[in-house]
Coordinates of C-alpha atoms and ligand atoms in Angstrom, one line a residue:
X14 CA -22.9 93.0 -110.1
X15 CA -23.6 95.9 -107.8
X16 CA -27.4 96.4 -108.6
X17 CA -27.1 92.8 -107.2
X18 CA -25.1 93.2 -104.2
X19 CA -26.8 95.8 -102.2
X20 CA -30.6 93.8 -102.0
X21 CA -28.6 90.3 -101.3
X22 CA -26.6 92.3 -98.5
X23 CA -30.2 93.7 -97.1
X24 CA -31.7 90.2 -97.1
X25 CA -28.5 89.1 -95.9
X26 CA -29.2 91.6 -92.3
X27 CA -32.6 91.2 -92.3
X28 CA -32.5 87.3 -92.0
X29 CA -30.1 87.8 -88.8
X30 CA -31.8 90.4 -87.0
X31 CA -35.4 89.5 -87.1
X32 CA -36.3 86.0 -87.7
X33 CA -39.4 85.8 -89.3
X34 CA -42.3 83.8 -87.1
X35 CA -45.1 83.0 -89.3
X36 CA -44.8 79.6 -90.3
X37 CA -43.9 78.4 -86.6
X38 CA -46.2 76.6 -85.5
X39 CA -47.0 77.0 -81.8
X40 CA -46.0 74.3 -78.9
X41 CA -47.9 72.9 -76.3
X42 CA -46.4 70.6 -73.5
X43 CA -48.8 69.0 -71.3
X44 CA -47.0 67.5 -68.8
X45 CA -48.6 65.1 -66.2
X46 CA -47.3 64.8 -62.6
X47 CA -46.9 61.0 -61.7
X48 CA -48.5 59.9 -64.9
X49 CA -47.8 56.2 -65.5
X50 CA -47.2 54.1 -68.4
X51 CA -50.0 51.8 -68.0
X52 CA -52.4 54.7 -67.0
X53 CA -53.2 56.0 -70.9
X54 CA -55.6 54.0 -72.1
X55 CA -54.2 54.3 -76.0
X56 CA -51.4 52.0 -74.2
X57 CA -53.6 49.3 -73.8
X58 CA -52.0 48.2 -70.3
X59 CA -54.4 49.2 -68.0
X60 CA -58.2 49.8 -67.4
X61 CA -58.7 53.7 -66.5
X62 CA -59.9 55.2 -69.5
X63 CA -58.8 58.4 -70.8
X64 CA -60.5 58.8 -74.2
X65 CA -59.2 62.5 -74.3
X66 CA -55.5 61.8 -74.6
X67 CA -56.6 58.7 -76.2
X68 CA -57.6 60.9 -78.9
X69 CA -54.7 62.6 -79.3
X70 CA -52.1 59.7 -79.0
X71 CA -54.2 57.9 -81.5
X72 CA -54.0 60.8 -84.2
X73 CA -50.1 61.1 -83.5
X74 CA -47.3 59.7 -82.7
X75 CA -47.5 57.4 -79.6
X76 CA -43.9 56.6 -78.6
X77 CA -43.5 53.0 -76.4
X78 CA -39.9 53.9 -75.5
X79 CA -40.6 57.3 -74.2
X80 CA -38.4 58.5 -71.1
X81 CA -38.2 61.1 -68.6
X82 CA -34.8 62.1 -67.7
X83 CA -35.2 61.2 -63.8
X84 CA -38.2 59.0 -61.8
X85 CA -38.8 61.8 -59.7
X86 CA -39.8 65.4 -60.5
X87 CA -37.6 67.9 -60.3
X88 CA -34.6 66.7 -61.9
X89 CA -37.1 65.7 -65.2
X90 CA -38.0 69.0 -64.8
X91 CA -35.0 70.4 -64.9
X92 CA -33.8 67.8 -67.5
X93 CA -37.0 68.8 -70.1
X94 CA -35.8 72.4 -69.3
X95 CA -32.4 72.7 -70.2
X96 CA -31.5 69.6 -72.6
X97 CA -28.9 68.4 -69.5
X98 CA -28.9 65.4 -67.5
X99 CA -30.0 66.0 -64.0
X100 CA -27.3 64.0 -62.2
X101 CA -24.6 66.6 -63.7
X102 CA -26.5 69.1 -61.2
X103 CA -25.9 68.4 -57.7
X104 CA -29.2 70.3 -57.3
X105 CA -31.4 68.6 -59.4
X106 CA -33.0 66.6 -56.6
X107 CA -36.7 66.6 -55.1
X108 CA -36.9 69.7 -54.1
X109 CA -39.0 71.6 -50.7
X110 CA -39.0 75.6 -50.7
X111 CA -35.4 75.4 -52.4
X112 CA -33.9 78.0 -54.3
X113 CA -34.1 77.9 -57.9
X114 CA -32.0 75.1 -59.4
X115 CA -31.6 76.7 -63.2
X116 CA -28.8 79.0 -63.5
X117 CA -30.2 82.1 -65.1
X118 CA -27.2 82.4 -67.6
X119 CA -28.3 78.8 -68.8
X120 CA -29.9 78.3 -72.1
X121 CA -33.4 77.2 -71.8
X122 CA -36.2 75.4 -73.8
X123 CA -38.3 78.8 -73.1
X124 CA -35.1 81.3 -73.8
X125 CA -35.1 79.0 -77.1
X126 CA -38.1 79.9 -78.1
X127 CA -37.9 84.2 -77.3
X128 CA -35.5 83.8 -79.5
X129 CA -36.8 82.3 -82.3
X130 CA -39.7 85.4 -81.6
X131 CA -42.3 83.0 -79.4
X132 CA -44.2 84.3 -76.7
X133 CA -43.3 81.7 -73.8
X134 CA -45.2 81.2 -70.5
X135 CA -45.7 78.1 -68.0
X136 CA -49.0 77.4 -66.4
X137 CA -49.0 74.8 -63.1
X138 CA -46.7 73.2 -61.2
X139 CA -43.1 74.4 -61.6
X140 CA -40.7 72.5 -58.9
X141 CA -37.6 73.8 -59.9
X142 CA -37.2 76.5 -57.0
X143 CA -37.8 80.0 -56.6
X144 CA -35.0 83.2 -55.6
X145 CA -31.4 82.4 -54.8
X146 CA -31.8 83.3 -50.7
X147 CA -34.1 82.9 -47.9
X148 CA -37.5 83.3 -49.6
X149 CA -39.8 86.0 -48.5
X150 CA -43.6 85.1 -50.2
X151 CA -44.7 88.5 -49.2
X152 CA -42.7 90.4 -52.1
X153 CA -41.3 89.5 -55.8
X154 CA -39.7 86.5 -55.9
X155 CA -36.5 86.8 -58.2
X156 CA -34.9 84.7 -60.1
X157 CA -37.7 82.6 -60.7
X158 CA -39.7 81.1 -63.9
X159 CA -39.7 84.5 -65.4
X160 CA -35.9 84.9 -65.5
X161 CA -34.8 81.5 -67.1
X162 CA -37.4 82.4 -70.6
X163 CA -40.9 82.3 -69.4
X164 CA -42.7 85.5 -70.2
X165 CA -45.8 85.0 -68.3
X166 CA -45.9 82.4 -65.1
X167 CA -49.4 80.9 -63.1
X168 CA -47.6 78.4 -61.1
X169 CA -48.0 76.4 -57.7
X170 CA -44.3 76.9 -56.6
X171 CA -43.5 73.4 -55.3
X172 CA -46.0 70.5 -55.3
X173 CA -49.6 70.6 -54.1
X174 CA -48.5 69.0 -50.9
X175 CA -46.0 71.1 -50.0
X176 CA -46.3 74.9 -48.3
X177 CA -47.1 77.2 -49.3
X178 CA -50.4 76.4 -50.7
X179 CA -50.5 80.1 -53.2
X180 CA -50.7 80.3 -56.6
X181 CA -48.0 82.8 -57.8
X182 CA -47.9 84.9 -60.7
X183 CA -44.8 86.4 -62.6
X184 CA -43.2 85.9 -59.2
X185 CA -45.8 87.2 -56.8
X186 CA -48.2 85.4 -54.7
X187 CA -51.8 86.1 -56.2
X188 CA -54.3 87.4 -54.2
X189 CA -51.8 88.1 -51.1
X190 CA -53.2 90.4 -48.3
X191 CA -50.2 92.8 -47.1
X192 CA -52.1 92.8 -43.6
X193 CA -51.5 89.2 -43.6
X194 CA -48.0 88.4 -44.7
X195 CA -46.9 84.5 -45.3
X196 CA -44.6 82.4 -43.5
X197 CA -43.5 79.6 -44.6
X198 CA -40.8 77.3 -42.5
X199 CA -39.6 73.5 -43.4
X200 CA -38.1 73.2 -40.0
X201 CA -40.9 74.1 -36.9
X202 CA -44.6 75.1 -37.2
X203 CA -45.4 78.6 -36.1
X204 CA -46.9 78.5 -32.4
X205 CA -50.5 77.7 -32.2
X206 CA -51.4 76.4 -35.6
X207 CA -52.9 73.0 -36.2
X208 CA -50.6 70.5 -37.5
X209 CA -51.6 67.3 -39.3
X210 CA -49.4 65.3 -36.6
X211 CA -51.1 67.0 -34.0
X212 CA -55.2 67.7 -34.7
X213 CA -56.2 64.6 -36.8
X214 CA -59.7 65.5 -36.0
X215 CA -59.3 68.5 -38.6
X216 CA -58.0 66.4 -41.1
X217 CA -60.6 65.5 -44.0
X218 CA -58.0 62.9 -45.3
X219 CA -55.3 61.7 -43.5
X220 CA -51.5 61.7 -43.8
X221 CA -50.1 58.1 -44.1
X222 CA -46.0 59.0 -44.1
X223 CA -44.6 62.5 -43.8
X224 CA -47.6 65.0 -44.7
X225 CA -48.0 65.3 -41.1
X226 CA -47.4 69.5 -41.1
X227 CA -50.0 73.0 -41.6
X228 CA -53.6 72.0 -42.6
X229 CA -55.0 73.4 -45.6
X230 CA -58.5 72.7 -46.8
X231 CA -58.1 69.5 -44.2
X232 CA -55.2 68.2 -46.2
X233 CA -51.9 68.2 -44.0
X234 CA -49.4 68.9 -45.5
X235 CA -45.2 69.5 -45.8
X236 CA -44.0 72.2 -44.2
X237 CA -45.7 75.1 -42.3
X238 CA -47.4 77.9 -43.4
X239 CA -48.9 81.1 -41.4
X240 CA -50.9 83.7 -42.5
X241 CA -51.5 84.0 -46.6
X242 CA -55.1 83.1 -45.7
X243 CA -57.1 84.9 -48.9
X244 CA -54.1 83.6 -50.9
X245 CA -54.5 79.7 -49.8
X246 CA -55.7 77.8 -53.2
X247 CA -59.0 76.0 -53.3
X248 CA -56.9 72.6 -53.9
X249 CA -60.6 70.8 -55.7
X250 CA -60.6 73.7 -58.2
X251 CA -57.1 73.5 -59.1
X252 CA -57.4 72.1 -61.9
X253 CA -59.9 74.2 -63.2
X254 CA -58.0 77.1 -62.3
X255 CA -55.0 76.3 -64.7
X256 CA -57.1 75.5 -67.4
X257 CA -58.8 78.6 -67.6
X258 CA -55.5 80.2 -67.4
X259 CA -54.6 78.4 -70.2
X260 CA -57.1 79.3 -72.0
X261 CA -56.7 83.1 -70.9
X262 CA -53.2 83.2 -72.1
X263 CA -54.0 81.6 -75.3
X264 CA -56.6 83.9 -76.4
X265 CA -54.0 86.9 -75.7
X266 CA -51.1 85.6 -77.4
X267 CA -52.4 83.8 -80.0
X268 CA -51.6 86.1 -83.1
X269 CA -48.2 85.0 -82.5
X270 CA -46.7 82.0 -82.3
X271 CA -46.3 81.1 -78.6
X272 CA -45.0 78.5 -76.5
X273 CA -47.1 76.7 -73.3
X274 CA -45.7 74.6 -70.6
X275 CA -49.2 73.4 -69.3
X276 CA -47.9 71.2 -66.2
X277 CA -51.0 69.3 -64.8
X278 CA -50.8 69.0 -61.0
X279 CA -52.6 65.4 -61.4
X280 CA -52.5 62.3 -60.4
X281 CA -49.7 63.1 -57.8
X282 CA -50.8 63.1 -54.3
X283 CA -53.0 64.9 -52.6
X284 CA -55.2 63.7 -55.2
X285 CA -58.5 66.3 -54.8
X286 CA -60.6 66.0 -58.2
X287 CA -63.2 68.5 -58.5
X288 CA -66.9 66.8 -57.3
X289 CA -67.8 66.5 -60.6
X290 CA -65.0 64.2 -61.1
X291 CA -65.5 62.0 -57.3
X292 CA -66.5 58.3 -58.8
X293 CA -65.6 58.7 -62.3
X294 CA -63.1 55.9 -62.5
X295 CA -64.3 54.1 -59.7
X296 CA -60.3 53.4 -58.3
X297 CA -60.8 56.7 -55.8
X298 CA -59.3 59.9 -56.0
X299 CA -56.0 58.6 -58.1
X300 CA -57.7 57.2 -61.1
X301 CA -60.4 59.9 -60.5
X302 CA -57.8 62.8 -60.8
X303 CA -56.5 61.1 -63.8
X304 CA -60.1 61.6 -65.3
X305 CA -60.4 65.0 -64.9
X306 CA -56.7 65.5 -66.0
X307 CA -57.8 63.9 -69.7
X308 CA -61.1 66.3 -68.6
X309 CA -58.3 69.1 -68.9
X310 CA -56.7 67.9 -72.0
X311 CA -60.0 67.3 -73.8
X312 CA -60.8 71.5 -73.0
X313 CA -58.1 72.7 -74.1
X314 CA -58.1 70.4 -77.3
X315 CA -61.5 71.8 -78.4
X316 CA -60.7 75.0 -77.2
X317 CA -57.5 74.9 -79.9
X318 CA -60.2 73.1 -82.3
X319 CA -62.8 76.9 -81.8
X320 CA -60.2 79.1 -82.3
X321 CA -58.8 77.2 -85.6
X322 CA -55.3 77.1 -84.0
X323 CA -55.1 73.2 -84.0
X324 CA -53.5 72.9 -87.4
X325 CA -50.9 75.2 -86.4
X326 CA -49.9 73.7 -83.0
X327 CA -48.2 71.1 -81.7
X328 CA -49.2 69.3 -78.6
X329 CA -46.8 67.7 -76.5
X330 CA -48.1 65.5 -73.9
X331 CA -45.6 63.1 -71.1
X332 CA -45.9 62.9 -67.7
X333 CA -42.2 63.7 -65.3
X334 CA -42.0 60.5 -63.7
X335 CA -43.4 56.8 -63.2
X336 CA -46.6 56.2 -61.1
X337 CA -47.3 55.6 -57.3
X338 CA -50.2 54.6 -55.6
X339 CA -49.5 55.4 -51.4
X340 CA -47.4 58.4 -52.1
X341 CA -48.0 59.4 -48.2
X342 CA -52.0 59.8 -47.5
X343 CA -54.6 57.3 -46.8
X344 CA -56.6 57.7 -50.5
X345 CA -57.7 54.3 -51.4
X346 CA -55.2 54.3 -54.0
X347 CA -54.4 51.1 -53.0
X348 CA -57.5 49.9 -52.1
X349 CA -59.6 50.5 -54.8
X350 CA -57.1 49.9 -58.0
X351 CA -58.7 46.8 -58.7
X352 CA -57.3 45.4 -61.8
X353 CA -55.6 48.7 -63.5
X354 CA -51.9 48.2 -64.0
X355 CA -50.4 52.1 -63.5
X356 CA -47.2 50.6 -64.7
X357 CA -48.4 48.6 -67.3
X358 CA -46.4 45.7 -68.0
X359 CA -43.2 47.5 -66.6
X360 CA -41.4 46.9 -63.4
X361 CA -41.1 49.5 -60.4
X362 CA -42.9 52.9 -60.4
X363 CA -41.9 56.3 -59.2
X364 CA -38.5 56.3 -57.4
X365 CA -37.0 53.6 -58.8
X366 CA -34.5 52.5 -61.4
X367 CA -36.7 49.7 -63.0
X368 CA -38.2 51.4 -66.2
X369 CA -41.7 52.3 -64.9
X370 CA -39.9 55.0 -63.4
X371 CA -39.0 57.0 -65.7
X372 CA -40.6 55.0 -69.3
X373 CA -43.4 57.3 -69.5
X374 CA -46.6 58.3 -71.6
X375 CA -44.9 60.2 -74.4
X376 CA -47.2 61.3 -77.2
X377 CA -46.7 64.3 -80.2
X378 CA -49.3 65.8 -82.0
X379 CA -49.8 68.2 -85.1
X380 CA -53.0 67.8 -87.1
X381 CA -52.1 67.1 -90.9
X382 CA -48.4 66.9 -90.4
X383 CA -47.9 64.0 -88.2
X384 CA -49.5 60.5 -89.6
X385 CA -50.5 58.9 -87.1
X386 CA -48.2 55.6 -85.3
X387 CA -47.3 54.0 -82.9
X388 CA -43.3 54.8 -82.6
X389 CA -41.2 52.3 -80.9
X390 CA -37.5 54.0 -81.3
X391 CA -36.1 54.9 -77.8
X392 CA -36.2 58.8 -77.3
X393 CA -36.3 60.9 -74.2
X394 CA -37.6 64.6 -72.6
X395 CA -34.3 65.4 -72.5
X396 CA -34.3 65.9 -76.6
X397 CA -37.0 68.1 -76.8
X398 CA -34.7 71.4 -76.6
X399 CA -32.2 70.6 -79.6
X400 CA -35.5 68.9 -81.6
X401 CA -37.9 71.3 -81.0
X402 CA -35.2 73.9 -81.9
X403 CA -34.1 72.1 -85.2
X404 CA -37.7 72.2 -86.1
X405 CA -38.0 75.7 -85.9
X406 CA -34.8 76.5 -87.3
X407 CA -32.9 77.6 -83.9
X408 CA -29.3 76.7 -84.1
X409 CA -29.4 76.5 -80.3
X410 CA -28.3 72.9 -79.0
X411 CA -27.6 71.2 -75.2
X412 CA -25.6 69.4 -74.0
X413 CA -26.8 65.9 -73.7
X414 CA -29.8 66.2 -76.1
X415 CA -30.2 64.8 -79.1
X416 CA -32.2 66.6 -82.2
X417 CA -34.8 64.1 -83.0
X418 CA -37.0 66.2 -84.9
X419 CA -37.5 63.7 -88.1
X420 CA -39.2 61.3 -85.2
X421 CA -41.0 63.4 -83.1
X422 CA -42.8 65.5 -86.2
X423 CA -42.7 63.4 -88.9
X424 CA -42.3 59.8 -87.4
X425 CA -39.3 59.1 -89.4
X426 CA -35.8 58.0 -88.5
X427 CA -34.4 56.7 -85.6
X428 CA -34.3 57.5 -82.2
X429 CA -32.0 57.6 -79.4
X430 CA -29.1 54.5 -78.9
X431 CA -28.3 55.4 -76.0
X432 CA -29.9 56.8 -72.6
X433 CA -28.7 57.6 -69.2
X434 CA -32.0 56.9 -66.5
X435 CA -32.3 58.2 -62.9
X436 CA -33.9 57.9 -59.9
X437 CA -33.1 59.5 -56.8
X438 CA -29.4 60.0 -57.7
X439 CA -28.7 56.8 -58.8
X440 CA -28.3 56.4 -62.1
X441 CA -28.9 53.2 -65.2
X442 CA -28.1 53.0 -68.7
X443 CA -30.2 51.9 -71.4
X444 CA -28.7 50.8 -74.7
X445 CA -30.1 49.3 -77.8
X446 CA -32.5 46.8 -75.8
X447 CA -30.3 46.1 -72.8
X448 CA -30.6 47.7 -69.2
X449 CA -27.8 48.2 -66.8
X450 CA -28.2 48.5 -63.2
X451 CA -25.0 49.0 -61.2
X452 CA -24.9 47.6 -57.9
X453 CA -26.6 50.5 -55.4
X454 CA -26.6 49.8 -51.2
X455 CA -30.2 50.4 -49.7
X456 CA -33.3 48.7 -49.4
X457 CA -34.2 46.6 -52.5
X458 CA -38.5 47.9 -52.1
X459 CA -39.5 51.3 -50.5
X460 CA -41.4 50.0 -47.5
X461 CA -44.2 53.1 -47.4
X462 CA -44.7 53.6 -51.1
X463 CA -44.2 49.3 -51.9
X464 CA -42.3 50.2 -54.8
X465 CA -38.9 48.2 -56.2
X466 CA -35.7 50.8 -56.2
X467 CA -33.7 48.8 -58.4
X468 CA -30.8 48.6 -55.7
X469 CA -29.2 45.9 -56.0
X470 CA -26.0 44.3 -54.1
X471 CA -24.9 43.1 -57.6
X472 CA -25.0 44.8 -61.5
X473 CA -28.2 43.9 -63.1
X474 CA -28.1 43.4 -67.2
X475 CA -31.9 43.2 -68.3
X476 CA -33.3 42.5 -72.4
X477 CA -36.2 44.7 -72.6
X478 CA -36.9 43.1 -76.4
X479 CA -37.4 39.4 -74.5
X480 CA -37.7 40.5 -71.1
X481 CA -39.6 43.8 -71.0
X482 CA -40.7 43.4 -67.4
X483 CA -36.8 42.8 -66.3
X484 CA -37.5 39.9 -64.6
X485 CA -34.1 37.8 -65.5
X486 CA -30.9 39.7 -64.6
X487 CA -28.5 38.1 -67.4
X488 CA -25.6 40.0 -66.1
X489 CA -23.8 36.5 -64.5
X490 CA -24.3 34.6 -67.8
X491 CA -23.3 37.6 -70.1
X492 CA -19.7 38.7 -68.9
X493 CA -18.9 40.5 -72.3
X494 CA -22.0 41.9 -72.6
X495 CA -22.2 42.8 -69.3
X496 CA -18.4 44.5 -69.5
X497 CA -19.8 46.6 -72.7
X498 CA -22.6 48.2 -71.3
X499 CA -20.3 49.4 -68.1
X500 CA -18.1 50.9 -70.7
X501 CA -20.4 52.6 -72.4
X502 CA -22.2 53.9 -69.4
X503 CA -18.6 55.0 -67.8
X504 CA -18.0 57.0 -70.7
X505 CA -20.9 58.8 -70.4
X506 CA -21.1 59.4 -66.6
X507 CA -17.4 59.9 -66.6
X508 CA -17.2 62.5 -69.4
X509 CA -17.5 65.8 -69.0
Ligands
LIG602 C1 -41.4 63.2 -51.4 C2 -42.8 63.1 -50.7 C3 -43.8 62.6 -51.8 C4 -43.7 63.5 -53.0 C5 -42.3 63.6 -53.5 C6 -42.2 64.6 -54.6 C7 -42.7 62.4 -48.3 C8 -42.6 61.3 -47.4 N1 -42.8 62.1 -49.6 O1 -40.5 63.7 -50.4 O2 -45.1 62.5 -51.3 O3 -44.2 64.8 -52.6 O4 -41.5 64.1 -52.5 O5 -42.8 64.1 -55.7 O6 -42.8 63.6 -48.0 S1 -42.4 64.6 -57.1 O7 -43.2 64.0 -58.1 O8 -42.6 66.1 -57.1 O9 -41.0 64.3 -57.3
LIG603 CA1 -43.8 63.8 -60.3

């Protein structure tokens, strides 16, 4: 029995003090800023091609009822993040030069991974705030990306049209010259510099709502911003710039399994593709930006492809929220759309409560382990933690996730029943194939980005199986049903 004992006991230690890491595969999440449902091509909604993440959705699992947690970014950030729902943080809204929104004692999809021995680092734009007082760009910004799991961090802080305009690395602003310290205010600009609002004539496109703040490259944007000048980022090479820094990062970490949070800047506004790009899709600077976002994902596919790590990776790829054309500059977004549908046959856009909000591109991918289909069972960002983790054997779960690891890696099973959707605070309900709207005050269409909120003086009680557009509000004619959903959805927003 002894002889016995002692080896079992050892293997016993050894499996709970270091967990061994070489069958994980690595992770990849490509995630798109304002990408919409109709604006994949391997939808089939729309006209802009992207034969890149075509590609990818074809040879994986291409999900039809796909969510983001919220139609705007931050809280789907933060959502994607941390496996909670974004309304039970009071902080989870849009954010500008706000402190950073993730507690640090919080479990993370990143902390997740360190755990389970992954090298973990984010690349693009992060949105979820920076420090925890009054920032100060000219020294180490802490608590940041680093401190809730990342190990290495290339990000643009807020959005690209919001000050300031710096890349910043593991929490320092790259390329910063001490003699020429930043400042950064949301409130007044600093005395003498050019404002959007003020020097059109500077302006190489022009601000349509809000934007109206510093100039960068002759994009106004929001906010002001002095000094920083050798730091400011060349906004057409942006997307370049994150790519190669993917591709940096990969080539040091990949002897070990690693995670990437690859979070394209593109299509959201200003929309700057890189010449080579200008013309592509022929719809202006949005559908062109979308081009040389699949560009992106088409690099760093073959780049995976050359250095034989594409059989041991999974690629993630879902955008944070719904699509918007006039998002607050004059782009010819509008203009030159022509015939492409961004939402595809879905109703409302970013912002709103409708499901192009926050129904999303959602596509997995892991060469000789997911068949490829098409995957119509509902399922949401917000799973990702507790799946992702169940896949690589982390007993780690969150609160309002769900492990869906059968159908995200192996197209099996069933998906969600359940789902709470939200858009700028307000929140809807999805369950089975009905849709619950509850009666919001406001304006029923956004007048300067022409999209449907969803508010409504009434409940709306939509069939997505007959009625995926939500054009008939049954909620009059279906009392009971109408009476179920509300219960279900109280319980849920209710709970704790
Ligand atoms: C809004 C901006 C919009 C966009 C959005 C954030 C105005 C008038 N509108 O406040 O342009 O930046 O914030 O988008 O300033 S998100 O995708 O990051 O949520
Ligand atoms: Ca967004």
């Amino acid at each position: 029995m002894r002889r016995f004992f002692i080896p079992l006991l050892v293997g016993v230690l050894c499996s709970c003090t270091t967990k061994t890491t070489d069958s994980k595969p690595n992770f990849i999440i490509i995630y798109a800023d304002d990408l919409g449902y109709g604006d994949v091509s391997s939808y089939d909604l729309g006209t802009l091609q992207t034969p890149n993440i075509d590609k990818i959705a074809n040879n994986g699992s291409r999900f039809t009822n796909g969510y983001s947690s919220s139609a705007t970014c931050s809280p789907s950030r933060y959502a994607l993040m941390t496996g909670t729902y974004p309304w039970r943080n009071k902080r989870a809204k849009i954010l500008t030069g706000a402190n950073l929104i993730i507690d640090t004692t919080e479990m993370t999809l990143p902390k997740m991974f360190k755990e389970e021995g992954y090298q973990t680092a984010i690349i693009g734009k992060w949105h979820l705030g920076l420090g925890d007082s009054k920032i100060n760009y000219n020294k180490k910004i802490s608590p940041g990306p680093n401190e809730v799991g990342f190990d290495f961090s290339y990000i643009m802080p807020d959005t690209q049209d919001r000050v300031p305009t710096v890349y910043m690395k593991n929490g320092e602003v790259v390329n910063l010259n001490p003699e020429d310290p930043i400042e950064v205010s949301f409130e007044k600009n600093f005395e003498g510099e050019p404002t959007g609002k003020d020097n059109p004539e500077l302006l190489s496109m022009m601000w349509h709502h809000g934007h109206n703040g510093s100039i960068v490259n002759g994009v106004p944007r929001i906010g002001f911003m002095r000094g920083g000048q050798d730091a400011k980022w060349s906004d057409i090479d942006m997307a370049d710039e994150f790519l190669n820094q993917t591709k940096k990062y990969i080539s040091e970490v990949k002897d070990k399994p690693f995670f990437l949070y690859y979070t394209l800047q593109q299509p959201h506004v200003p929309r700057t593709p890189h010449p080579r790009f200008v013309g592509a899709s022929g719809m202006g600077p949005r559908g062109d930006a979308i081009v040389e976002a699949d560009w992106c994902i088409g690099e760093l596919y073959n780049y995976l492809e050359e250095n034989s790590l594409l059989e041991n990776t999974v690629i993630i790829i879902s955008s944070d929220n719904g699509p918007v054309l006039n998002d607050g500059y004059y782009d010819e977004a509008v203009e030159k759309l022509g015939v492409h549908t961004p939402s595809g046959n879905l109703r409302g856009g970013k912002y709103s409560l409708f499901e192009a909000g926050t129904r999303v591109p959602f596509i997995t991918y892991w060469k000789g382990k997911i068949m490829p289909a098409v995957n119509d069972q509902m399922v949401s960002q917000i799973d990702f933690l507790n799946s992702i983790a169940s896949l690589i054997g982390s007993e780690i779960r969150s609160k309002d996730g769900e492990d869906l690891a059968n159908v995200f890696f192996k197209n099996e099973g069933r998906g969600r029943n359940q789902l709470i959707l939200e858009a700028q605070t307000k929140t809807a309900f999805r369950k089975g194939d009905w849709v619950l709207i509850p009666p919001y005050p406001g304006p029923e269409k956004s007048i300067n980005v022409n999209i449907e909120s969803g508010n409504a003086g009434n409940y709306q009680l939509y069939n997505l199986e007959q009625d995926i557009s939500q054009q008939n509000n049954l909620a009059e004619n279906n009392p009971e049903m109408l009476k179920e959903m509300i219960e279900s959805y109280d319980l849920i927003r209710n709970g704790d």
